[in-house]
Short mmCIF file of C-alpha atoms in Angstrom, two decimals:
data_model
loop_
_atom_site.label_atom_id
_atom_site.label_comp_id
_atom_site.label_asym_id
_atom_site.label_seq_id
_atom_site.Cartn_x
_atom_site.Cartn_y
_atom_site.Cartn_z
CA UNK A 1 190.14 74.12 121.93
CA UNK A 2 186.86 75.75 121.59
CA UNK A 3 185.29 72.95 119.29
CA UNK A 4 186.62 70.47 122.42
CA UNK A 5 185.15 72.69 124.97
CA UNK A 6 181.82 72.75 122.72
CA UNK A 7 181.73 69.16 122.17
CA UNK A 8 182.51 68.55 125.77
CA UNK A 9 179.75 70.94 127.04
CA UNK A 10 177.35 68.87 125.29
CA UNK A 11 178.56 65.64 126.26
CA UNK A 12 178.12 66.47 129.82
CA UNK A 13 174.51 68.22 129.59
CA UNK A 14 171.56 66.60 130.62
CA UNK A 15 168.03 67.35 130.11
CA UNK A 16 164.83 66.25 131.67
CA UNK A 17 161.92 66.10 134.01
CA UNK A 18 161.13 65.08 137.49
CA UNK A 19 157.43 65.53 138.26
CA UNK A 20 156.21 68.94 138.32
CA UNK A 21 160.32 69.94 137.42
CA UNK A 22 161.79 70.58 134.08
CA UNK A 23 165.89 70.22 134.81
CA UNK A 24 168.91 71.01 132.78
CA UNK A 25 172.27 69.78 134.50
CA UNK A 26 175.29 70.44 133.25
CA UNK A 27 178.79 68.50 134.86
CA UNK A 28 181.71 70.34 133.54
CA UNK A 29 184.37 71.43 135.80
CA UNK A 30 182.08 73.94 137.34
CA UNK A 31 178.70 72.10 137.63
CA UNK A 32 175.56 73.94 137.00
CA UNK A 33 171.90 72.69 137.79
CA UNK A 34 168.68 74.85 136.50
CA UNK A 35 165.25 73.96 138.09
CA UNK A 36 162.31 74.97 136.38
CA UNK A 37 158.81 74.56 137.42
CA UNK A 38 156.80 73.51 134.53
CA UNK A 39 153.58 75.05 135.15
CA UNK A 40 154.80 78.56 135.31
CA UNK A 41 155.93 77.95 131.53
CA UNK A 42 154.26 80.85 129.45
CA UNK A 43 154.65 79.66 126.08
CA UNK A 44 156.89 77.57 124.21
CA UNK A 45 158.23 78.37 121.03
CA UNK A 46 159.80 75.50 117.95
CA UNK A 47 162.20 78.12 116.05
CA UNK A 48 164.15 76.78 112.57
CA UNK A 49 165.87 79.05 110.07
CA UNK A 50 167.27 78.03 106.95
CA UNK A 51 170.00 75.77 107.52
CA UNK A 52 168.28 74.07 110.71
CA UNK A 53 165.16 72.95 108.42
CA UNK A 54 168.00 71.30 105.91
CA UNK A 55 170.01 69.64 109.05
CA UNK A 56 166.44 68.31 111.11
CA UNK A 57 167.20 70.27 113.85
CA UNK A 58 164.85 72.94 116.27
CA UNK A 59 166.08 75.06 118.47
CA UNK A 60 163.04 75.16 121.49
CA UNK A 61 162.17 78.18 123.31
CA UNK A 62 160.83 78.54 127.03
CA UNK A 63 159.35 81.93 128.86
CA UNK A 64 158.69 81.14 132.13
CA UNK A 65 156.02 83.51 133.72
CA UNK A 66 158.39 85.85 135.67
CA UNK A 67 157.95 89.94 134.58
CA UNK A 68 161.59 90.37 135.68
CA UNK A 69 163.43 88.93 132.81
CA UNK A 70 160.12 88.90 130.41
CA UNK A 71 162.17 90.22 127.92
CA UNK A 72 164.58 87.61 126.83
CA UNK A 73 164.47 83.72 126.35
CA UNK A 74 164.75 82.08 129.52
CA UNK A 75 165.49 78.66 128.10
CA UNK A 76 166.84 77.54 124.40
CA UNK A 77 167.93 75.04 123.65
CA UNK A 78 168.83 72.94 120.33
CA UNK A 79 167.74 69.48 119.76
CA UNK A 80 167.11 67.36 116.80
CA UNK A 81 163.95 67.91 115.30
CA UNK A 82 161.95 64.60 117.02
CA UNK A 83 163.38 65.05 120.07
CA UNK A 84 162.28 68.61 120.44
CA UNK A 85 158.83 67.63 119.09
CA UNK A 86 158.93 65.19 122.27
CA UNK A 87 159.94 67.15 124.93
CA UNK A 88 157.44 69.85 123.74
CA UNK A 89 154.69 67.21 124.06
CA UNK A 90 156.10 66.11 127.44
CA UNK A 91 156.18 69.41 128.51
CA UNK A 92 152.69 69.94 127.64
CA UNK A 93 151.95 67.00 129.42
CA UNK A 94 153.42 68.09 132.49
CA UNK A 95 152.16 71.85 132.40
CA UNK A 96 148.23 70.52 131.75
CA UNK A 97 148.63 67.53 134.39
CA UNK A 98 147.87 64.69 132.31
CA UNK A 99 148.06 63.61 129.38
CA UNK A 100 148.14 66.49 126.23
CA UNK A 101 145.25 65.75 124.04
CA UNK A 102 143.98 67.65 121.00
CA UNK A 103 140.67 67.71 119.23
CA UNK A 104 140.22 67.83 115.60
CA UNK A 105 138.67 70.90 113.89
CA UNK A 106 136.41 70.32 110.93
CA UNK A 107 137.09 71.64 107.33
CA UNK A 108 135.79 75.15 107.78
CA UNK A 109 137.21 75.88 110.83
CA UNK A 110 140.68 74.79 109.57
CA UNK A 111 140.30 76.62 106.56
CA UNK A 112 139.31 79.84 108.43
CA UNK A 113 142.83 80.10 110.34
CA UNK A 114 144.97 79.48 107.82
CA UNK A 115 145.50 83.23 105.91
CA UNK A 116 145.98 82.52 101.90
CA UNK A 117 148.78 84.89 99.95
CA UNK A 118 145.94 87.74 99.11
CA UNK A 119 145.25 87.87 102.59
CA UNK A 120 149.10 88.61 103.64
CA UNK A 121 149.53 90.93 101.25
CA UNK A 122 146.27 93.01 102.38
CA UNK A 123 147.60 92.89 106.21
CA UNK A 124 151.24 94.31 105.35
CA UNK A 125 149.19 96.92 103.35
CA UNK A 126 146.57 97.69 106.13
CA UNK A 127 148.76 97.39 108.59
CA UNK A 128 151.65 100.14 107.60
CA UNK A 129 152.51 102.09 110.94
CA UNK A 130 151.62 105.41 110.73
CA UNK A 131 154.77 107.46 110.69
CA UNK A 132 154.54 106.39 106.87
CA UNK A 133 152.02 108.40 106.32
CA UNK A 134 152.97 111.05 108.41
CA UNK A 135 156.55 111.03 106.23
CA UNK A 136 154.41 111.51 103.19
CA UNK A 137 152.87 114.34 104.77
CA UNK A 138 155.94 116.23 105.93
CA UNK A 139 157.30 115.84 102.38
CA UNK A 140 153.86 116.80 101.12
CA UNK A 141 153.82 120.13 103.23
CA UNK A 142 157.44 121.14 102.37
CA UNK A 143 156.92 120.75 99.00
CA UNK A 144 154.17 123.28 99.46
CA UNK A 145 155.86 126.07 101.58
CA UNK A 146 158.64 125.90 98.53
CA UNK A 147 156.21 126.71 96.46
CA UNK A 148 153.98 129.20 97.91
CA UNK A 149 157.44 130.87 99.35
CA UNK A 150 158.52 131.28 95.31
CA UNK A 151 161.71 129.37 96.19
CA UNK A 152 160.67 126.71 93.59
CA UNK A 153 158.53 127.61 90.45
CA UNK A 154 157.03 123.92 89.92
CA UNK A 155 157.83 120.63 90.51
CA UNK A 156 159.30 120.47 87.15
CA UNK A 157 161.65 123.43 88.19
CA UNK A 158 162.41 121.25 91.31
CA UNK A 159 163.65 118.28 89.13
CA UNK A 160 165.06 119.87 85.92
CA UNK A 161 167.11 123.15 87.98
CA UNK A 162 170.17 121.96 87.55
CA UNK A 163 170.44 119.80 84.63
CA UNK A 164 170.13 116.35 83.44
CA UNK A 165 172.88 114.60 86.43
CA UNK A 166 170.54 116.58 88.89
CA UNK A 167 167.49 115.01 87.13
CA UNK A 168 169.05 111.83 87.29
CA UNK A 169 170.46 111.95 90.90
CA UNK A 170 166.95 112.79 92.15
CA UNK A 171 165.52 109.67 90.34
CA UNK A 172 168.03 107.34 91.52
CA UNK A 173 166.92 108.72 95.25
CA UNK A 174 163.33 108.42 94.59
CA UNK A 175 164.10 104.81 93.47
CA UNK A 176 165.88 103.97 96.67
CA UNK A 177 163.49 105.50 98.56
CA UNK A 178 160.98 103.70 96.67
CA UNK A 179 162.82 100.38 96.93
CA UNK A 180 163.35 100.68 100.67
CA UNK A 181 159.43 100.60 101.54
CA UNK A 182 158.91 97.64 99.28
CA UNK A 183 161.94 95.91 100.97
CA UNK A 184 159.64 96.34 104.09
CA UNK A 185 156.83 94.90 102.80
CA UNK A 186 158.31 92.07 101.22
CA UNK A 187 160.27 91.06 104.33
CA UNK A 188 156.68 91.48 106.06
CA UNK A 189 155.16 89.06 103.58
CA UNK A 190 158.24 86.57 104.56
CA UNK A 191 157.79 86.94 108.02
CA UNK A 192 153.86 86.28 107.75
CA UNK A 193 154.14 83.58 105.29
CA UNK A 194 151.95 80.78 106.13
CA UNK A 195 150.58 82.26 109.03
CA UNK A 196 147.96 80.04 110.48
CA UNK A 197 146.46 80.54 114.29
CA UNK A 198 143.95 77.98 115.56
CA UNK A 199 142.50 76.66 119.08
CA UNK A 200 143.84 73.52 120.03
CA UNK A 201 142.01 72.73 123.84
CA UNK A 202 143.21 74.72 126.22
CA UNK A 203 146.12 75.94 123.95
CA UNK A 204 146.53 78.62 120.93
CA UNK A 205 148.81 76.99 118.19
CA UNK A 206 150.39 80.16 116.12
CA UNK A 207 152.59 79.02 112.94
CA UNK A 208 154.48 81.24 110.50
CA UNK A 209 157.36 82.48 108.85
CA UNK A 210 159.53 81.61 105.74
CA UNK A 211 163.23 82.44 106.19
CA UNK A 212 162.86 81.48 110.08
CA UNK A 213 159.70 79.55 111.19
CA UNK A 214 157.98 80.18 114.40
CA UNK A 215 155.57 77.19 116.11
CA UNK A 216 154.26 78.87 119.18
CA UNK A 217 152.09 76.78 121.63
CA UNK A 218 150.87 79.43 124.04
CA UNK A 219 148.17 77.57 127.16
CA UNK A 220 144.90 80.44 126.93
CA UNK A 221 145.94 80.94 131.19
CA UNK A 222 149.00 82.74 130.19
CA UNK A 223 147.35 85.27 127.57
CA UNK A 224 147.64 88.56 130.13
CA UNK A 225 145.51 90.64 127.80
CA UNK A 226 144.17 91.13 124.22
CA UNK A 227 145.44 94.16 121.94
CA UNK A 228 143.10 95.28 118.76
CA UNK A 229 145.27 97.37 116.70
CA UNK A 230 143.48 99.74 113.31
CA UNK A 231 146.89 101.61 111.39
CA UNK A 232 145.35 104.33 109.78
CA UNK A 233 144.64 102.44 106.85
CA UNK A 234 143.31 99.53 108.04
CA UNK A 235 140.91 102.52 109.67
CA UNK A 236 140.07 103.83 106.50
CA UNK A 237 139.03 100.20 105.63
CA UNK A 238 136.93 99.44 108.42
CA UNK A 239 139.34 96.33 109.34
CA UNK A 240 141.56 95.56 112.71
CA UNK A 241 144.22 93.14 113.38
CA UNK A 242 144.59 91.24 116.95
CA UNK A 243 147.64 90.67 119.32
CA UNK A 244 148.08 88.89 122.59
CA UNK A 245 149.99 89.85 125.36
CA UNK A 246 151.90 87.19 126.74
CA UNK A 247 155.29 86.80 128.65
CA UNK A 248 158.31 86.24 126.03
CA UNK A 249 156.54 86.76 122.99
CA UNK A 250 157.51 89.70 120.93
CA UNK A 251 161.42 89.90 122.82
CA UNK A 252 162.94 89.95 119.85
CA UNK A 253 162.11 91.59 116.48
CA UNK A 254 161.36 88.02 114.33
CA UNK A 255 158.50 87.56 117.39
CA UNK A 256 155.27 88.89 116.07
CA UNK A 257 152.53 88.94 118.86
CA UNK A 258 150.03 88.39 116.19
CA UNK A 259 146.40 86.53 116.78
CA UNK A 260 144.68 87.23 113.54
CA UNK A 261 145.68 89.39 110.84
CA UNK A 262 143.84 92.39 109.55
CA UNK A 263 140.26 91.79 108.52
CA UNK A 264 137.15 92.97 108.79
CA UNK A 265 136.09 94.10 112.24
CA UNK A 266 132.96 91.51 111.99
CA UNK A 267 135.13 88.98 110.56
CA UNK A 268 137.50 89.33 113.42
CA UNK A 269 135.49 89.80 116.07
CA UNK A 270 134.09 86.23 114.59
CA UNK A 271 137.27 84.90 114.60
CA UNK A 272 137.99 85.72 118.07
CA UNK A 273 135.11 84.35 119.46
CA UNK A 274 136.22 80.72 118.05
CA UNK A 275 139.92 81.03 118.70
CA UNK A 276 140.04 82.88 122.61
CA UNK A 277 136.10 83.46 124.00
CA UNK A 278 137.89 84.15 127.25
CA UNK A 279 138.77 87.51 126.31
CA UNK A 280 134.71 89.22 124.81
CA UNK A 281 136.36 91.36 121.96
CA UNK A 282 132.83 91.90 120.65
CA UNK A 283 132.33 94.37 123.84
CA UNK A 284 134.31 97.17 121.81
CA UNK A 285 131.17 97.84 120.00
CA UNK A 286 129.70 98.42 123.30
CA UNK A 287 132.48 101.40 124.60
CA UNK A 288 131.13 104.19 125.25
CA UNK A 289 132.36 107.63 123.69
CA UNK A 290 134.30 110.40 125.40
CA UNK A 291 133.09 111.45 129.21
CA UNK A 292 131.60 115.11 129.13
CA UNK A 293 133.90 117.51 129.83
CA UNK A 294 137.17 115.88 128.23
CA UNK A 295 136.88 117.47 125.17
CA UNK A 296 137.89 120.99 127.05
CA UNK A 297 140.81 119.12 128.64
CA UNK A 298 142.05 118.73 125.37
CA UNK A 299 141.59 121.84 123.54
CA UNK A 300 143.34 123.12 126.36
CA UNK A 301 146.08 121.00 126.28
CA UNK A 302 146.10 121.79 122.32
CA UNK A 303 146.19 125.65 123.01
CA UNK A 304 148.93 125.01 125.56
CA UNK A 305 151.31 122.93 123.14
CA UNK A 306 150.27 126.07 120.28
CA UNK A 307 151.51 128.61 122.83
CA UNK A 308 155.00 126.79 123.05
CA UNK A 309 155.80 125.42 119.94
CA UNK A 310 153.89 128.55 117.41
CA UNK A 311 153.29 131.48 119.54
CA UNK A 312 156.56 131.54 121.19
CA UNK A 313 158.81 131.01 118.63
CA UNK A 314 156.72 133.21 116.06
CA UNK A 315 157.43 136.07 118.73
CA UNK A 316 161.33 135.61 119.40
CA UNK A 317 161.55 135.56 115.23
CA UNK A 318 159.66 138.72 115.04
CA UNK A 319 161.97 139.73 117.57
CA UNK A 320 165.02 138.84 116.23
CA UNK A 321 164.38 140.81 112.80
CA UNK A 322 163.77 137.42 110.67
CA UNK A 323 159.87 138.24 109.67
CA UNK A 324 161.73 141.01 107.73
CA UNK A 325 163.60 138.69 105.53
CA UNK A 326 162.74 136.58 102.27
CA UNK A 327 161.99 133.63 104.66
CA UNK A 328 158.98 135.85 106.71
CA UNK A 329 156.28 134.05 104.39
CA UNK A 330 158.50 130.41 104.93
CA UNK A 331 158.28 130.81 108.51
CA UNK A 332 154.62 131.85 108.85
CA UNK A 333 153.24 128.98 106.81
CA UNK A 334 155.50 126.60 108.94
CA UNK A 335 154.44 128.17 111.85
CA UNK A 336 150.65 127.50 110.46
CA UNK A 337 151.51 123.91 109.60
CA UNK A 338 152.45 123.50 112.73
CA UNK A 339 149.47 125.02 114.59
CA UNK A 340 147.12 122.88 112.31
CA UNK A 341 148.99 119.76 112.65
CA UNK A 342 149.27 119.41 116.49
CA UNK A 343 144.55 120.80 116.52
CA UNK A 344 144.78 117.67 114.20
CA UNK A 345 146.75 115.58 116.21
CA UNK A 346 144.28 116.74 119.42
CA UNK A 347 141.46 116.02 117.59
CA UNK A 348 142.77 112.00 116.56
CA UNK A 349 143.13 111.51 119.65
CA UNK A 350 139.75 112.33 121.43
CA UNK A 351 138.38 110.25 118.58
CA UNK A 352 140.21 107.46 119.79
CA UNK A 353 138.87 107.52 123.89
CA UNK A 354 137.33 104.36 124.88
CA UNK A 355 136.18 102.87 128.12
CA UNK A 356 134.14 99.56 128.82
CA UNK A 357 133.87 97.93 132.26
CA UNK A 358 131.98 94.87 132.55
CA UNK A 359 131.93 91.96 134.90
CA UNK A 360 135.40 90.45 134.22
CA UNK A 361 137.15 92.57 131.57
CA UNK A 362 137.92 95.81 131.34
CA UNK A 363 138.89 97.65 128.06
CA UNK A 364 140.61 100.71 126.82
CA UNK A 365 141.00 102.47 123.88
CA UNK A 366 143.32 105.34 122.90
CA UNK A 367 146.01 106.37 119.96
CA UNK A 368 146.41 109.17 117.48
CA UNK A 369 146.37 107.93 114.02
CA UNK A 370 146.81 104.35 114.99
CA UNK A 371 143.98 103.24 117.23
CA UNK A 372 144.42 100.85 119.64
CA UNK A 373 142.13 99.28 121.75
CA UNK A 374 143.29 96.44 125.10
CA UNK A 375 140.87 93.85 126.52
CA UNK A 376 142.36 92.84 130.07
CA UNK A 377 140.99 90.51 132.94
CA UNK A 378 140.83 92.59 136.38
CA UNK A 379 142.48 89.30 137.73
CA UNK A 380 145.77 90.44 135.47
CA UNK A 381 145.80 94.00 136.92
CA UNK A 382 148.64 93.94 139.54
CA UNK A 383 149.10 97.86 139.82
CA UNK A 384 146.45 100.90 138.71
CA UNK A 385 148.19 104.33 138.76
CA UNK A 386 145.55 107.72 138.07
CA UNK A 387 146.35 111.33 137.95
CA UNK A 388 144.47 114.31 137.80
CA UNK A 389 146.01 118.04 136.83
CA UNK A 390 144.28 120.90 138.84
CA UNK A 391 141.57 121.01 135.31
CA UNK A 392 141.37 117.24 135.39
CA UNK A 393 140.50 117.63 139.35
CA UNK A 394 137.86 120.11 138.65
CA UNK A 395 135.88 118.45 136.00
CA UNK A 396 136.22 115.08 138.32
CA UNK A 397 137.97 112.81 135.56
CA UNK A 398 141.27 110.71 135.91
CA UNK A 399 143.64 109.69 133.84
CA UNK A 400 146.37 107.27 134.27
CA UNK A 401 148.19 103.44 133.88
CA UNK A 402 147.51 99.96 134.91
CA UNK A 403 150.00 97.65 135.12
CA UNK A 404 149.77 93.46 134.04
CA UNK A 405 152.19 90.82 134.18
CA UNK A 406 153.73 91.35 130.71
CA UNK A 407 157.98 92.27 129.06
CA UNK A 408 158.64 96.03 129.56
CA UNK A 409 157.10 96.84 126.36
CA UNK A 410 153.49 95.79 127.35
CA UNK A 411 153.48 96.55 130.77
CA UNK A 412 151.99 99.75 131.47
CA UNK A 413 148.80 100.07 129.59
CA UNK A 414 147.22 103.50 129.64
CA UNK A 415 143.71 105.60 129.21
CA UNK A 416 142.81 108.98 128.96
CA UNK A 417 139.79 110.39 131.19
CA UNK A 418 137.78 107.99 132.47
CA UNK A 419 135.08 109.43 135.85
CA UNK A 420 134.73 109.07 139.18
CA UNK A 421 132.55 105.90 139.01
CA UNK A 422 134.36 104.62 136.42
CA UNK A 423 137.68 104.69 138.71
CA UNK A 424 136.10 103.33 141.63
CA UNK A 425 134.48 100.43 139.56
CA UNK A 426 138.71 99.14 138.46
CA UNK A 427 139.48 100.00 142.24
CA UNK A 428 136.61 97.85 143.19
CA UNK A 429 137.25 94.93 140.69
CA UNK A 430 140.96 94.70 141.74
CA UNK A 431 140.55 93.58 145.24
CA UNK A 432 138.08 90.74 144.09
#
């Protein structure tokens, strides 16, 4: 019954176009017609896993431009492999006006978008998030408080205390644990494989993937806004990776948003300027450093967040007798860890505060360990949302949220402190 109801499902679907319409009509016992207006297509996408490169068949993926279901697929459907290279053409065709024409790129500029093995491999390096590293640190510190409490003699105490199992137990966990992050990179090598991103007219062609490749044809009018991204290590290495913001991209976990991979920031910044001049990534050399006065606002939101997570527990412990126990010198290094980890944490993030304004892009920068910096048109702003605390309003500096046409996840964009000018000049720029 199901396989009947399957077969007859497809026997009585139809798809195509009429003019400016892309139609799927479907004459079961309850009829169903769909109406979609080709140029508010945002992207399409070619999918195949495994077994649908062996059988010739693609399963094609529409976003339409619409913010209110931006995060799922609005159309899929699966079609034989030429057929779905057809339609994609058609719908090309339709969404440009004319005809869909390409140019050809000459050797070095095809060379430069494809990324070789070594290059991969560097990006899933560069680009580990930075919870990583703030895992190693954790473990890092409470190794430390063990052993400046005396509750562990060495690390050799710590993996010999009870025996040879013990010993062996703790290896086979280090192993997992070992094993588990270079699952993650290896399934981020897979899911990069063969990445290659390239101008193609007025559209960015994105390819990648191994166990499930991903053909994105994305027209440069949809792009909402530009994302550079430095992980701390990529950071460390003076390199940055690039993202695009775009409706239906990134919905689901096997969707990267990814532009260009991690390189240099001259390289990419190059790269950029071949692939997508609309959006000037160059101008992040030009933002200028935090407004006067924000570094107070800070330390005082640092001393604030010391106050309630240090100070105030430090006091009910001394309180409650525990100071007096063989955990007192336990609890005042954690309490110290603690204290110096959130004046770090302060201190990353004033590092990261950006602001450029310019005559058609505005761009923001912000993060803790991970910088992150957007490029968006003023024409893509729908919504700007500013604050200011009673400090804030004294030291005339805003901070706050604008809001583009993007999936939940991208919508709201934020920055940290930017002046009275400075908030007048996105108010201004909006109503153009």
């Amino acid at each position: 019954l199901v396989t009947g109801y399957q077969f007859l499902v497809w026997r009585k679907t139809w798809i195509y176009m009429d003019g400016t319409a892309f139609i799927i009509e479907r004459n079961t016992l309850n009829r169903k017609k769909n109406t979609y207006s080709i140029a508010h297509i945002s992207n399409i996408n070619m999918e195949q896993n495994l077994f649908e490169l062996l059988v010739h068949t693609c399963r094609l993926k529409l976003d339409m431009e619409n913010a209110s279901d931006a995060d799922s697929t609005d159309i899929s459907i699966l079609l034989s492999l030429q057929k779905a290279e057809e339609l994609k053409s058609q719908l090309l065709s339709g969404s440009q006006g004319g005809e869909h024409t390409s140019f050809a790129m000459d050797g070095k500029q095809a060379e430069s978008s494809y990324a070789s093995f070594p290059e991969i491999l560097s990006h899933c390096i560069c680009s580990l998030p930075g919870y990583y590293l703030v895992f190693l640190g954790c473990l890092t510190g409470v190794l430390l408080l063990l052993l400046s409490a005396g509750e562990v003699g060495s690390l050799s105490d710590l993996l010999y205390e009870e025996g040879e199992g013990s010993f062996f137990m703790k290896m086979f966990a280090a192993a997992i644990f070992i094993f588990t992050y270079g699952y993650q990179i290896i399934k981020r090598l897979m899911a990069f494989y063969h990445f290659t991103a390239y101008r193609q007219g007025n559209d960015i062609i994105i390819h990648y993937g191994f166990f499930r490749k991903q053909d994105y044809t994305i027209p440069v009018g949809r792009i909402h806004a530009l994302r550079i991204v430095q992980p701390p290590i990529a950071r460390l290495m003076g390199r940055a990776e690039a993202r695009i913001v775009c409706i239906g991209i990134g919905d689901s976990e096997e969707e990267l948003t990814q532009l260009s991979l991690c390189r240099k920031k001259e390289d990419l910044f190059q790269c950029l300027a071949g692939i997508l001049p609309e959006f000037p990534a160059s101008s992040l050399n030009h933002m200028r450093r935090p407004p006067k006065h924000a570094g107070k606002l800070y330390a005082c939101s640092c001393l604030c967040w010391i106050g309630i997570c240090c100070l105030l527990p430090y006091a009910v412990t001394i309180s409650l007798g525990f100071m007096e126990t063989q955990w007192d010198t336990f609890l005042l290094y954690a309490y110290l860890w603690l204290g110096g980890f959130l004046v770090l944490y302060s201190l990353l993030r004033y590092s990261c505060i950006g602001f450029y304004g310019e005559s058609a892009h505005v761009l923001f920068s912000g993060g803790s360990l991970t910088k992150t910096a957007m490029v968006i048109p003023y024409s893509h702003i729908q919504h700007l949302c500013v604050r200011q605390n009673p400090l804030s309003r004294y030291y005339g500096l805003y901070r706050g949220n604008v809001y583009i046409l993007a999936s939940v996840v991208n919508r709201e964009v934020g920055f940290s402190y930017i002046t009275e000018g400075e908030k007048d000049l996105l108010v201004l720029k909006m109503k153009k």
